[in-house]
CSV table of C-alpha atoms and ligand atoms in Angstrom, one decimal:
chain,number,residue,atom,x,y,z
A,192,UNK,CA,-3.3,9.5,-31.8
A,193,UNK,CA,-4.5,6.3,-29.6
A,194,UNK,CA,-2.4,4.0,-31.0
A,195,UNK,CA,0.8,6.2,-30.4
A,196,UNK,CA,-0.3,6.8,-26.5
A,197,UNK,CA,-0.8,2.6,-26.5
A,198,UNK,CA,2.8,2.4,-28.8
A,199,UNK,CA,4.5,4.2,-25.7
A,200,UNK,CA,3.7,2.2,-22.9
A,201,UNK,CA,4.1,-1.0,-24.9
A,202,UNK,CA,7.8,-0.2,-25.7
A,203,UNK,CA,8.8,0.5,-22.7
A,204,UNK,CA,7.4,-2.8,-20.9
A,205,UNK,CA,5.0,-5.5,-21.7
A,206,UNK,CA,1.7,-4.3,-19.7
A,207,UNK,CA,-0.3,-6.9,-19.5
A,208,UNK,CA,2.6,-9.5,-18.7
A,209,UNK,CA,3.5,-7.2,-15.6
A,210,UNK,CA,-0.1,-6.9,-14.7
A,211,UNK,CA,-0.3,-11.1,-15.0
A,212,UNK,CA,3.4,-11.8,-13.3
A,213,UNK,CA,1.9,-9.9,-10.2
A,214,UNK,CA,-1.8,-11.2,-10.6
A,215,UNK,CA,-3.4,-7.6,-10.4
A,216,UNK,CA,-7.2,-7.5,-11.0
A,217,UNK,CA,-7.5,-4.3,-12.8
A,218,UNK,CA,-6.0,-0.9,-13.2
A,219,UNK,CA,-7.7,2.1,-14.1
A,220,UNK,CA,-5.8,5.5,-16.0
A,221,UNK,CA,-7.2,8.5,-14.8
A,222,UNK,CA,-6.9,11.6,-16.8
A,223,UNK,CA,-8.5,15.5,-17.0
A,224,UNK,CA,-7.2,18.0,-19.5
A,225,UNK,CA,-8.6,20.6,-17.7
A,226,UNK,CA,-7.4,20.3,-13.5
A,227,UNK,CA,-4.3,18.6,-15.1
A,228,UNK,CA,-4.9,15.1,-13.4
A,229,UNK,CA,-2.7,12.2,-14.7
A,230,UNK,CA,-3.6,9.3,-12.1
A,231,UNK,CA,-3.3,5.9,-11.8
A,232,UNK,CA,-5.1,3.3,-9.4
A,233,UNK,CA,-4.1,-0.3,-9.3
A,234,UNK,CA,-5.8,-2.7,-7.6
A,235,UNK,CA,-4.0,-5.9,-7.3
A,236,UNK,CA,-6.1,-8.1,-5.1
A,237,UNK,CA,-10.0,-7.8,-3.3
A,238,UNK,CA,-10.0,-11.4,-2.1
A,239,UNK,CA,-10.2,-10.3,1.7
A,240,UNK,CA,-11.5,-6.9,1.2
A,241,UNK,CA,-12.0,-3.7,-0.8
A,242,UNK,CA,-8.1,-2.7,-1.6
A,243,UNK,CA,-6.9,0.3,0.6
A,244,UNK,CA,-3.7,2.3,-0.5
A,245,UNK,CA,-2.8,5.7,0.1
A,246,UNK,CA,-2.0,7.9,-3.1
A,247,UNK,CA,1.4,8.7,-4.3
A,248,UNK,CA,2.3,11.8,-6.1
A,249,UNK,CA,5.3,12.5,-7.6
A,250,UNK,CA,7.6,13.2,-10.7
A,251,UNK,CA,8.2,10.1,-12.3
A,252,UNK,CA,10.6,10.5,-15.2
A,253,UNK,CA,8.7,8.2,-17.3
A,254,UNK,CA,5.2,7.1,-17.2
A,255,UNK,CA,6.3,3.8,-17.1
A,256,UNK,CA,7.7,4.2,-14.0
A,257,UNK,CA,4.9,5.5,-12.6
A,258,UNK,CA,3.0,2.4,-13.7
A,259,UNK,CA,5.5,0.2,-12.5
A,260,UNK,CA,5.6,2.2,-8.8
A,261,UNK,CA,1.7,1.6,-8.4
A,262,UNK,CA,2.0,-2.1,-9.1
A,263,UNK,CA,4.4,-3.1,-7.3
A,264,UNK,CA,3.3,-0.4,-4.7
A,265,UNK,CA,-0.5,-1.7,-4.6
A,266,UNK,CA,1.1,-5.9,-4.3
A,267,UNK,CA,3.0,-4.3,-0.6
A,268,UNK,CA,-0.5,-3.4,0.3
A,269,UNK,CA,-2.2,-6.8,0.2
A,270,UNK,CA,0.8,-8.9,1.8
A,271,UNK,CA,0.6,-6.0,4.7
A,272,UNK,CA,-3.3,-6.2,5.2
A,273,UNK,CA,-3.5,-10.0,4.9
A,274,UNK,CA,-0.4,-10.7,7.5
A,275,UNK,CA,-2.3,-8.2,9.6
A,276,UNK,CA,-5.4,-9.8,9.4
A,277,UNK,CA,-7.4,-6.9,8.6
A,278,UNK,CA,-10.4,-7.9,5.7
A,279,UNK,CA,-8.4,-6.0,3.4
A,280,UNK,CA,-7.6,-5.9,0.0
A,281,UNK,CA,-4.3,-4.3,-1.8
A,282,UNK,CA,-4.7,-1.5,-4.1
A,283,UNK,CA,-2.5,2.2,-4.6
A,284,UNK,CA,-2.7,5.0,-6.9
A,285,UNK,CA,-0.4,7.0,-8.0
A,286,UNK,CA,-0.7,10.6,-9.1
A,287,UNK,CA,2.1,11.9,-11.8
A,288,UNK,CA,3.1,15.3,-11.1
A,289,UNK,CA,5.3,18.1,-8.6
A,290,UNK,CA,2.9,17.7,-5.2
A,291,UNK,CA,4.6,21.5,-4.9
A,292,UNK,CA,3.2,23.3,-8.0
A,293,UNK,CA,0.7,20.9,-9.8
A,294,UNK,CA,-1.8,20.2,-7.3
A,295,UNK,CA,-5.6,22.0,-7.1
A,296,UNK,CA,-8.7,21.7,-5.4
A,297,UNK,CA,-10.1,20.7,-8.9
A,298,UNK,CA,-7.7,18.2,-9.5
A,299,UNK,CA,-8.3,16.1,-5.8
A,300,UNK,CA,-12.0,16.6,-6.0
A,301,UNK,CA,-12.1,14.8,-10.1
A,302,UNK,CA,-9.7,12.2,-8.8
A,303,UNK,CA,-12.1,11.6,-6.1
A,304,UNK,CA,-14.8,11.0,-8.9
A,305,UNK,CA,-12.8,8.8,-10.4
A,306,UNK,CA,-12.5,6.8,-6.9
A,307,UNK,CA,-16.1,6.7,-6.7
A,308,UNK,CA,-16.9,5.4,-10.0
A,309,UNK,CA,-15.2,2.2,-8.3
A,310,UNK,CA,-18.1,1.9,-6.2
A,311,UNK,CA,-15.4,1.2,-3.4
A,312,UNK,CA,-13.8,-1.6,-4.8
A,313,UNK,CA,-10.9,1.0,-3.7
A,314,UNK,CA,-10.5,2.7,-0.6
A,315,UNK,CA,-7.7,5.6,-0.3
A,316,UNK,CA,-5.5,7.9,2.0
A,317,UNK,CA,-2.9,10.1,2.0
A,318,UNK,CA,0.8,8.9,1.1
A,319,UNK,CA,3.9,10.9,0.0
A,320,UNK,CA,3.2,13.8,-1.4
A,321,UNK,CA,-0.4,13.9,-0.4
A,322,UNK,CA,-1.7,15.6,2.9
A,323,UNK,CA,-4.9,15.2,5.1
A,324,UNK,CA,-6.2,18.7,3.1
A,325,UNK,CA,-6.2,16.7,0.2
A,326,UNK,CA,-8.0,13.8,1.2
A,327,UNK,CA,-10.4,16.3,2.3
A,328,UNK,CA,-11.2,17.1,-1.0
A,329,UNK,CA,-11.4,14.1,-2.4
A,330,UNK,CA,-13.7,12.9,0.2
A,331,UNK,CA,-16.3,15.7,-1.3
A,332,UNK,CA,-16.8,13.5,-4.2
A,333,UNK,CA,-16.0,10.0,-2.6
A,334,UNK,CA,-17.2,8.2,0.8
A,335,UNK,CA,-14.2,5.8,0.1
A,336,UNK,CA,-11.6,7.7,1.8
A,337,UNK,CA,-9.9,6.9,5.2
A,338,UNK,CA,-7.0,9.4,7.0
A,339,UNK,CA,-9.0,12.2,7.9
A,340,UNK,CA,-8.4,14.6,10.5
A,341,UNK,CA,-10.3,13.9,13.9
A,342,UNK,CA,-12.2,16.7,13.8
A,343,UNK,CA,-14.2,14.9,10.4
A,344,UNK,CA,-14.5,11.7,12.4
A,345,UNK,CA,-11.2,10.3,11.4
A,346,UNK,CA,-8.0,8.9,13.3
A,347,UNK,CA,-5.9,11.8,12.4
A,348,UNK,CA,-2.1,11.3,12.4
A,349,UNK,CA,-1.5,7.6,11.9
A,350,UNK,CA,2.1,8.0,13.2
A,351,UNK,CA,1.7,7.1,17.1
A,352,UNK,CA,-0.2,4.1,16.2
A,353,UNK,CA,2.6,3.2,13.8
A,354,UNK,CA,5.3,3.6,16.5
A,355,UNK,CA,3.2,1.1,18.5
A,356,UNK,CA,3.2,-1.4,16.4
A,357,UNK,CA,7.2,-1.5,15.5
A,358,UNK,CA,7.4,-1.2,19.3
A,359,UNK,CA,5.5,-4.5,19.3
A,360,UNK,CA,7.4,-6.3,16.7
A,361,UNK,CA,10.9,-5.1,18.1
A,362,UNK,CA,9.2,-6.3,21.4
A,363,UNK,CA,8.8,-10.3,19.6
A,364,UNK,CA,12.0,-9.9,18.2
A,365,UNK,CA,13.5,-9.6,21.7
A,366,UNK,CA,11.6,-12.4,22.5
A,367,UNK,CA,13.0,-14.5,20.6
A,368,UNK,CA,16.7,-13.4,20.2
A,369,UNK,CA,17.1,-12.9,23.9
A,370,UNK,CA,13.8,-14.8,25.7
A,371,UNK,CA,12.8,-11.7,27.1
A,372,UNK,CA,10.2,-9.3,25.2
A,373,UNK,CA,11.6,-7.0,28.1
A,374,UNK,CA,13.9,-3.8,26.3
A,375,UNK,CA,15.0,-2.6,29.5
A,376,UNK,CA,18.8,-1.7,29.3
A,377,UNK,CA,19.0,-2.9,25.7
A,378,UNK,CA,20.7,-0.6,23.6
A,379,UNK,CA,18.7,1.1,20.4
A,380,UNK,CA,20.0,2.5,16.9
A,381,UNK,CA,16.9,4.6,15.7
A,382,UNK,CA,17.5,5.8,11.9
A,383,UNK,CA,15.2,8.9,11.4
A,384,UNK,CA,13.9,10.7,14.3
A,385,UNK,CA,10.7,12.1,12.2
A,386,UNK,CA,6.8,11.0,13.3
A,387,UNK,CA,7.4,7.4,13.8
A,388,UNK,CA,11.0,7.4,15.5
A,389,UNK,CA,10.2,10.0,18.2
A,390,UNK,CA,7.1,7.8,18.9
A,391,UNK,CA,9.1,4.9,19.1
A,392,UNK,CA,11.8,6.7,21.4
A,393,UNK,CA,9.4,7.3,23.9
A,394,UNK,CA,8.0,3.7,24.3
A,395,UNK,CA,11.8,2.3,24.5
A,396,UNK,CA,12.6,5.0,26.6
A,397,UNK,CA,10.0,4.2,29.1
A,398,UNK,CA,11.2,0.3,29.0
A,399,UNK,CA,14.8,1.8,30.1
A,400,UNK,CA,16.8,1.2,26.7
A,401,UNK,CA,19.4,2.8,26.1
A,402,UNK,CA,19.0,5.1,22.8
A,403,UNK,CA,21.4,6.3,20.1
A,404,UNK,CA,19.8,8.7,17.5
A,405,UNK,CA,20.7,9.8,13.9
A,406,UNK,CA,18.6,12.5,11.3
A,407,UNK,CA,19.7,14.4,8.7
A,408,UNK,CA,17.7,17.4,10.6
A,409,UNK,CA,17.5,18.6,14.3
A,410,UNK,CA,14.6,19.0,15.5
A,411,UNK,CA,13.7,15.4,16.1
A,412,UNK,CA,17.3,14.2,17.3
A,413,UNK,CA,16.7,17.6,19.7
A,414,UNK,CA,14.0,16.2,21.4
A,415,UNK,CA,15.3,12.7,22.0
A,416,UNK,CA,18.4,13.9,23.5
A,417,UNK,CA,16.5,16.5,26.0
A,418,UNK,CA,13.4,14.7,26.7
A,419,UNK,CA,14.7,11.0,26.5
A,420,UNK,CA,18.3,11.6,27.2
A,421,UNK,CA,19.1,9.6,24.0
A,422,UNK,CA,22.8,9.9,22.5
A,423,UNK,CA,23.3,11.7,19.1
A,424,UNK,CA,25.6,10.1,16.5
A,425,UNK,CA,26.1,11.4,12.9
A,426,UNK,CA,24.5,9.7,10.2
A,427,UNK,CA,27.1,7.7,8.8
A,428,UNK,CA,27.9,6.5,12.1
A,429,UNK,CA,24.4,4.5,12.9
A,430,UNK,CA,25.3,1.5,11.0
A,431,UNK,CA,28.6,0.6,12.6
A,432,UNK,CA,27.2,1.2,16.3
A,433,UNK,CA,28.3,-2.0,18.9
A,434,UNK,CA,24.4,-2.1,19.8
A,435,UNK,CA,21.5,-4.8,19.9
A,436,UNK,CA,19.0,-3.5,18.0
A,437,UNK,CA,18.5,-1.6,14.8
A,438,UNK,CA,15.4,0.5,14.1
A,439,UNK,CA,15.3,2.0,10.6
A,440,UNK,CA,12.6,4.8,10.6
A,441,UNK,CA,13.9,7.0,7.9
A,442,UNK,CA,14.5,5.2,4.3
A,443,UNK,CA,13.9,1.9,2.0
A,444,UNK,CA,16.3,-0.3,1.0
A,445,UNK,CA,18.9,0.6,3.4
A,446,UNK,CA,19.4,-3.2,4.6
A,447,UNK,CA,22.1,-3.9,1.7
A,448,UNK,CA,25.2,-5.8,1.5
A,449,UNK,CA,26.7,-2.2,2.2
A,450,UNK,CA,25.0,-2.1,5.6
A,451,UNK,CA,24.9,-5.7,6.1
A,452,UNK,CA,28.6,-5.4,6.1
A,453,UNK,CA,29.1,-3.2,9.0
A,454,UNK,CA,25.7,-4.0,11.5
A,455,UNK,CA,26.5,-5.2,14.6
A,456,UNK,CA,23.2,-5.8,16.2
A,457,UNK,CA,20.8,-9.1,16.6
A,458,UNK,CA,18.0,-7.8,15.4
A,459,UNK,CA,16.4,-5.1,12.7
A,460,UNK,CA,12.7,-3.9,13.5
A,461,UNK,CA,12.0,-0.2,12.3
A,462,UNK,CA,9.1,1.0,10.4
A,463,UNK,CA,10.9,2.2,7.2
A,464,UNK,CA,9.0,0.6,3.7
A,465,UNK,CA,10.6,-2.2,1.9
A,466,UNK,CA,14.3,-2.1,4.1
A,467,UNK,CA,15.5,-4.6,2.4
A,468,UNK,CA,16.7,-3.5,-0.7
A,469,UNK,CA,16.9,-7.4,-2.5
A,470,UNK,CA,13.6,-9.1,-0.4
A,471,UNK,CA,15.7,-12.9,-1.3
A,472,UNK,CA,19.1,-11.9,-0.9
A,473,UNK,CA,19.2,-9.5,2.0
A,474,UNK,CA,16.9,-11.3,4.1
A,475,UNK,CA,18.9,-14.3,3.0
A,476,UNK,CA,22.1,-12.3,4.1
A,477,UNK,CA,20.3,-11.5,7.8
A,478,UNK,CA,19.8,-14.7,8.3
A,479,UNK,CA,23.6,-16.1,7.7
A,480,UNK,CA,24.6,-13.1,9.7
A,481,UNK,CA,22.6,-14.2,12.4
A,482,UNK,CA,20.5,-10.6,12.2
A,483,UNK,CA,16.8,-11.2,13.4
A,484,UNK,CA,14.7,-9.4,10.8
A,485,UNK,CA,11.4,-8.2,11.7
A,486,UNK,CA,9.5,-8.1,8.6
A,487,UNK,CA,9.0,-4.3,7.7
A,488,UNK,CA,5.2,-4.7,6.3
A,489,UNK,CA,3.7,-6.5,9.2
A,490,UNK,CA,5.4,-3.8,11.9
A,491,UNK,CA,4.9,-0.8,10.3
A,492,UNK,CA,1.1,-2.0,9.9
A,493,UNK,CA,-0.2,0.2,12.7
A,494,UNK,CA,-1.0,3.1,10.4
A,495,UNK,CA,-3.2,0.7,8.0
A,496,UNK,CA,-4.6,-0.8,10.9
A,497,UNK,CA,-5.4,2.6,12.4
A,498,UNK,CA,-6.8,4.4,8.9
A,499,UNK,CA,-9.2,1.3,8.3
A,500,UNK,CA,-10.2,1.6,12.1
A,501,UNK,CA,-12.2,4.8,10.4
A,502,UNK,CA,-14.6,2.5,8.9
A,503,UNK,CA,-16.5,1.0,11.2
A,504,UNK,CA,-16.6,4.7,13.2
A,505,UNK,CA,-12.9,5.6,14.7
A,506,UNK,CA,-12.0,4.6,18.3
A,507,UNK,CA,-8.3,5.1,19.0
A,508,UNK,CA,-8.1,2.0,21.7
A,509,UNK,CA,-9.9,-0.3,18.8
A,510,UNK,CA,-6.8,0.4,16.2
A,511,UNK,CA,-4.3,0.4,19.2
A,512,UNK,CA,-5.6,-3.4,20.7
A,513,UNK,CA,-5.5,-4.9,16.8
A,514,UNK,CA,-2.0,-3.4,16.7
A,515,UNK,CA,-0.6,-4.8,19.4
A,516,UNK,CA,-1.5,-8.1,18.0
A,517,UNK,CA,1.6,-7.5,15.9
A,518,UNK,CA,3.5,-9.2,18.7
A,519,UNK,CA,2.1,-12.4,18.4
A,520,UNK,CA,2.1,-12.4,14.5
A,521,UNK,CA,5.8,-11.3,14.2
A,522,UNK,CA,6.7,-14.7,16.5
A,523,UNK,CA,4.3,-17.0,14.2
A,524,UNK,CA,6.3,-15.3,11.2
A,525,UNK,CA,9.5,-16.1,13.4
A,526,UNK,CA,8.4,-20.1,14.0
A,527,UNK,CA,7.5,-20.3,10.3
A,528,UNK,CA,10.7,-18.7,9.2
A,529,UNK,CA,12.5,-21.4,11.4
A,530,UNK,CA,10.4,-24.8,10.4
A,531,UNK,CA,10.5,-24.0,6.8
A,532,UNK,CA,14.7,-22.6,6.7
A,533,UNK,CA,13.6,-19.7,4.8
A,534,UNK,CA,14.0,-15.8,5.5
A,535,UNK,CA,11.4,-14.1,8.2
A,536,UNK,CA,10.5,-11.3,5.1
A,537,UNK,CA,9.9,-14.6,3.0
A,538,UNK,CA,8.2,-16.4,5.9
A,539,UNK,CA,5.8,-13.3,6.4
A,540,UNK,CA,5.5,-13.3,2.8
A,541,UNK,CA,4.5,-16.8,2.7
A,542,UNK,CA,2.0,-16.6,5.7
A,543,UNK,CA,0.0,-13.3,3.5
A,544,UNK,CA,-0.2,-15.4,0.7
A,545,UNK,CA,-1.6,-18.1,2.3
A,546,UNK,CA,-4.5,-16.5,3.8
A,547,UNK,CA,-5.4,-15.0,0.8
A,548,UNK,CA,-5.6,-18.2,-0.9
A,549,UNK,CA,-7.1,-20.0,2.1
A,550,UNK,CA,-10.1,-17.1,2.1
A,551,UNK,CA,-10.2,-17.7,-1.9
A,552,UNK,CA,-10.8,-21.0,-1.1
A,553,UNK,CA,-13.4,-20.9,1.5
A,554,UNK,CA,-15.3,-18.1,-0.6
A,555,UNK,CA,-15.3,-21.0,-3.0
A,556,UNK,CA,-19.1,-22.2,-2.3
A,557,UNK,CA,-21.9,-20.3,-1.3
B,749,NAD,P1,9.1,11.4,8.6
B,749,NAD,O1,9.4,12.0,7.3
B,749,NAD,O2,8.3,12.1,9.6
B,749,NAD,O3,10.5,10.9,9.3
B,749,NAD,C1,11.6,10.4,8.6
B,749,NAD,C2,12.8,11.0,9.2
B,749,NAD,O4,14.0,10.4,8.6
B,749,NAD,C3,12.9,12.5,9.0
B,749,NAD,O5,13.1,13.2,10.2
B,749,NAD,C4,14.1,12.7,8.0
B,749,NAD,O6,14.8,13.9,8.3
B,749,NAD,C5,14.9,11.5,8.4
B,749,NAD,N1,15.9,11.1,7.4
B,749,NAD,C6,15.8,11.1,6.1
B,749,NAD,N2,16.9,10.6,5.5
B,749,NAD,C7,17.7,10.3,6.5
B,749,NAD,C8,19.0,9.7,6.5
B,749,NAD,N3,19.7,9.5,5.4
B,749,NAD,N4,19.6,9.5,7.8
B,749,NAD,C9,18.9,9.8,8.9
B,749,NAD,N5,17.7,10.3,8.9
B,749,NAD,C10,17.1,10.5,7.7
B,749,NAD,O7,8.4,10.0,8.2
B,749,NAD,P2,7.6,9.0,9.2
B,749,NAD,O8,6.2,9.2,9.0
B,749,NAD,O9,8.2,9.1,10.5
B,749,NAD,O10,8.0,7.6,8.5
B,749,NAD,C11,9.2,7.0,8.7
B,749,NAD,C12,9.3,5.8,7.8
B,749,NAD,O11,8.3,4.9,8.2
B,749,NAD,C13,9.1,6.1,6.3
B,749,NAD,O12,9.9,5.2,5.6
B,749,NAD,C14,7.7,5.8,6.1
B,749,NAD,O13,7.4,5.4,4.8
B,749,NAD,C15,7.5,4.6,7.0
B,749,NAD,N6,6.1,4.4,7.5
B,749,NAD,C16,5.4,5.5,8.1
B,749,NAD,C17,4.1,5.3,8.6
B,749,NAD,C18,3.4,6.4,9.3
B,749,NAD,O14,2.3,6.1,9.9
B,749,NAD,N7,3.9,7.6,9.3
B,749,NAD,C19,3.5,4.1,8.3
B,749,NAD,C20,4.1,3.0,7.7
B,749,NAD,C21,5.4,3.2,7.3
C-alpha cells in the first residue's frame, strides 16, 4: 500500500528534484482519517526567520498540484519577507479539500497539532479559503499562528494595511516616472474594488486622482463612485483606458502579452499576487513598453508586515510605519533594475535573494 501512495506522486513529477530546483528545506504531509485532514506545509527557507505563510485550501484536481501550489506558493513568501526586511522566513501550507463542505473544528484544531509539532519553525494565517474562525481554532493547539481578530490580541483585517503599502509603492513609482511621488490629478485604473481596492481608492482619492473603477460585483464599485466620485467602466474596458496608472487588485497573471497589448499607462502598482503571468518575459515586455512595474510581492507586503506585527504584541502604527518603508525599497528595486538592465520584478527578486544569502553568510561564525 506505501509504495503505491509513493508510485503516485513519483509519476507525476520528480519530488525531490522540485524540492532541490527550488532549495526547499523540508516539507511535511499531514493526514487524519478521522477529521478528514489532507495537508501540506512546505517550508522553503528559515535563514532570516521562522517561515510565515497563510494556509490555502482548496480542490486541487490532483495531489500533485497541490504539492506543486505550496512550493512554489511557500518560495513567494521568502522573496516577499526578505525584500521587506522583516526577519522572516518563507513557508505555506496547503490544505486539499472544498473550504465549503469539508472543513471542521476537528480538522483546524489536528492541523494545528501538526503546526506545533514544528516547534515554530512555521508560523501561519489565514489565506483563500481559510477565515479568522479558523485560525481561531488552530491557535487552541498552536501559539504559532498570526491573523487573529483584535479582540484575541491580533491585527484583525490585514486589508487597510495592505492598501497602504501599494499606495506607497504606486507613490515611488510616480517618483520616478514623473519626479513627483505627488498623485494629485493623475488618473487611476483600479481592477477589483474588494478589501484592498476600496482602501486604496480612498488614499488616491484624498491625493486628488482621478479614479476609474471596474468589479465583476457592485457593491465595491458602489461605493467608489458615491463616496469618491470615481468613474465606473465595465470590465473589459480597464485595460484599454488612456490613463497613467494601472492598479490591479483583483487577479494573478493578468499582466500578459494580451494586456500588455492594449495598456496605456506608465506604470502598474496594484496589490494582486504574482501579476505577471511569465515573471522574465512580461516584466521583460513592461520594460520595452516603457510600463514601470512595481513589483507585486514587495507592495502588496503590508498584510505580512501587519500579521507578523502580532508577534512582538500588535500595535497598528508599528505595522503601518514598517509599511511605509515600501516607498523607499520599491525606488532601491527601481535603481537596481536600472544599473543592472534587468526587469524591476527580476531586480526585486535579485535584491531578496541577496539578503538572504548575505544573512547566510554572516550567520556563518558564531
Ligand atoms: P477581495 O476578494 O476582497 O477583492 C477582489 C475583488 O476583485 C472582488 O471585489 C472581486 O469581485 C473582484 N474581481 C474578481 N475578478 C474580477 C475581474 N475579472 N474583474 C474585475 N474585478 C474582479 O480580495 P482583496 O483582499 O481585496 O485582495 C485583492 C488582491 O490582492 C488579491 O489578488 C489578493 O490575493 C491580493 N492580496 C491581498 C492582501 C490582503 O491583505 N487582503 C494581501 C496581499 C495580496
Amino acid at each position: 500500500m506505501i509504495s503505491s501512495v509513493s508510485d503516485s506522486i513519483t509519476t507525476s513529477f520528480d519530488l525531490f528534484s522540485d524540492l532541490e530546483n527550488n532549495d526547499h528545506e523540508q516539507i511535511l504531509f499531514c493526514q487524519d482519517k478521522s477529521s478528514g485532514l489532507k495537508a501540506l506545509i512546505a517550508i522553503h527557507n528559515t535563514v532570516l526567520g521562522p517561515g510565515l505563510g497563510g494556509t490555502r485550501m482548496w480542490t486541487y484536481a490532483k495531489e500533485a498540484d497541490a504539492v506543486r501550489d505550496v512550493l512554489r506558493l511557500s518560495r513567494g513568501m521568502t522573496y516577499k519577507a526578505s525584500i521587506s526586511g522583516l526577519n522572516l522566513g518563507g513557508a505555506k501550507a496547503v490544505i486539499i479539500g472544498d473550504p465549503k463542505k469539508d472543513k471542521s473544528e476537528a480538522m483546524m484544531r489536528k492541523f494545528g497539532r501538526f503546526i506545533e509539532s514544528l516547534n515554530g519553525k512555521y508560523i501561519t494565517a489565514e489565506d483563500v479559503g481559510t477565515t479568522m474562525k479558523d485560525m481561531e481554532y488552530v491557535a487552541m493547539e498552536t501559539d504559532h499562528v498570526v491573523g487573529l481578530p483584535e479582540v484575541r490580541g491580533g491585527g484583525g483585517d490585514p486589508s487597510p494595511v495592505t492598501a497602504y503599502g501599494v499606495y506607497m509603492g504606486m507613490k515611488a513609482a510616480a517618483k520616478k516616472a514623473y519626479g513627483s511621488e505627488s498623485l494629485e490629478g493623475k488618473s487611476i485604473a483600479i481592477q477589483g474594488v474588494g478589501k484592498v481596492g476600496l482602501h486604496l481608492v480612498e488614499y488616491v482619492h484624498a491625493e486628488g486622482a482621478k479614479i476609474y473603477v471596474t468589479d465583476i460585483f457592485d457593491t465595491g464599485v458602489k461605493v467608489a463612485v458615491e463616496k469618491f466620485g470615481a468613474i465606473s467602466v465595465p470590465t473589459e474596458d480597464i485595460f484599454s483606458l488612456d490613463v497613467d496608472i494601472f492598479a490591479p487588485c483583483a487577479l494573478g497573471a493578468i499582466i500578459n502579452t494580451e494586456t500588455l497589448g492594449k495598456l496605456k499607462c506608465n506604470i502598474i502598482a496594484g496589490a494582486a499576487n504574482n501579476q505577471l503571468e511569465n515573471e522574465q518575459e512580461h516584466g521583460d515586455l513592461c520594460k520595452s513598453n516603457n510600463i514601470l512595474y512595481a513589483p507585486d510581492f514587495l507592495i502588496n507586503a503590508g498584510g505580512l508586515i501587519n500579521v507578523f506585527s502580532e508577534y512582538n504584541g500588535y500595535i497598528r502604527e508599528v505595522a503601518m510605519a514598517q509599511t511605509e518603508d515600501i516607498y523607499n525599497t520599491t525606488l532601491n528595486i527601481f535603481d537596481h533594475a536600472e544599473k543592472n538592465n534587468v526587469n524591476t520584478q527580476m531586480a526585486a527578486i535579485q535584491l531578496a535573494e541577496k539578503r538572504v544569502n548575505d544573512i547566510l553568510k554572516m550567520q556563518s561564525t558564531y
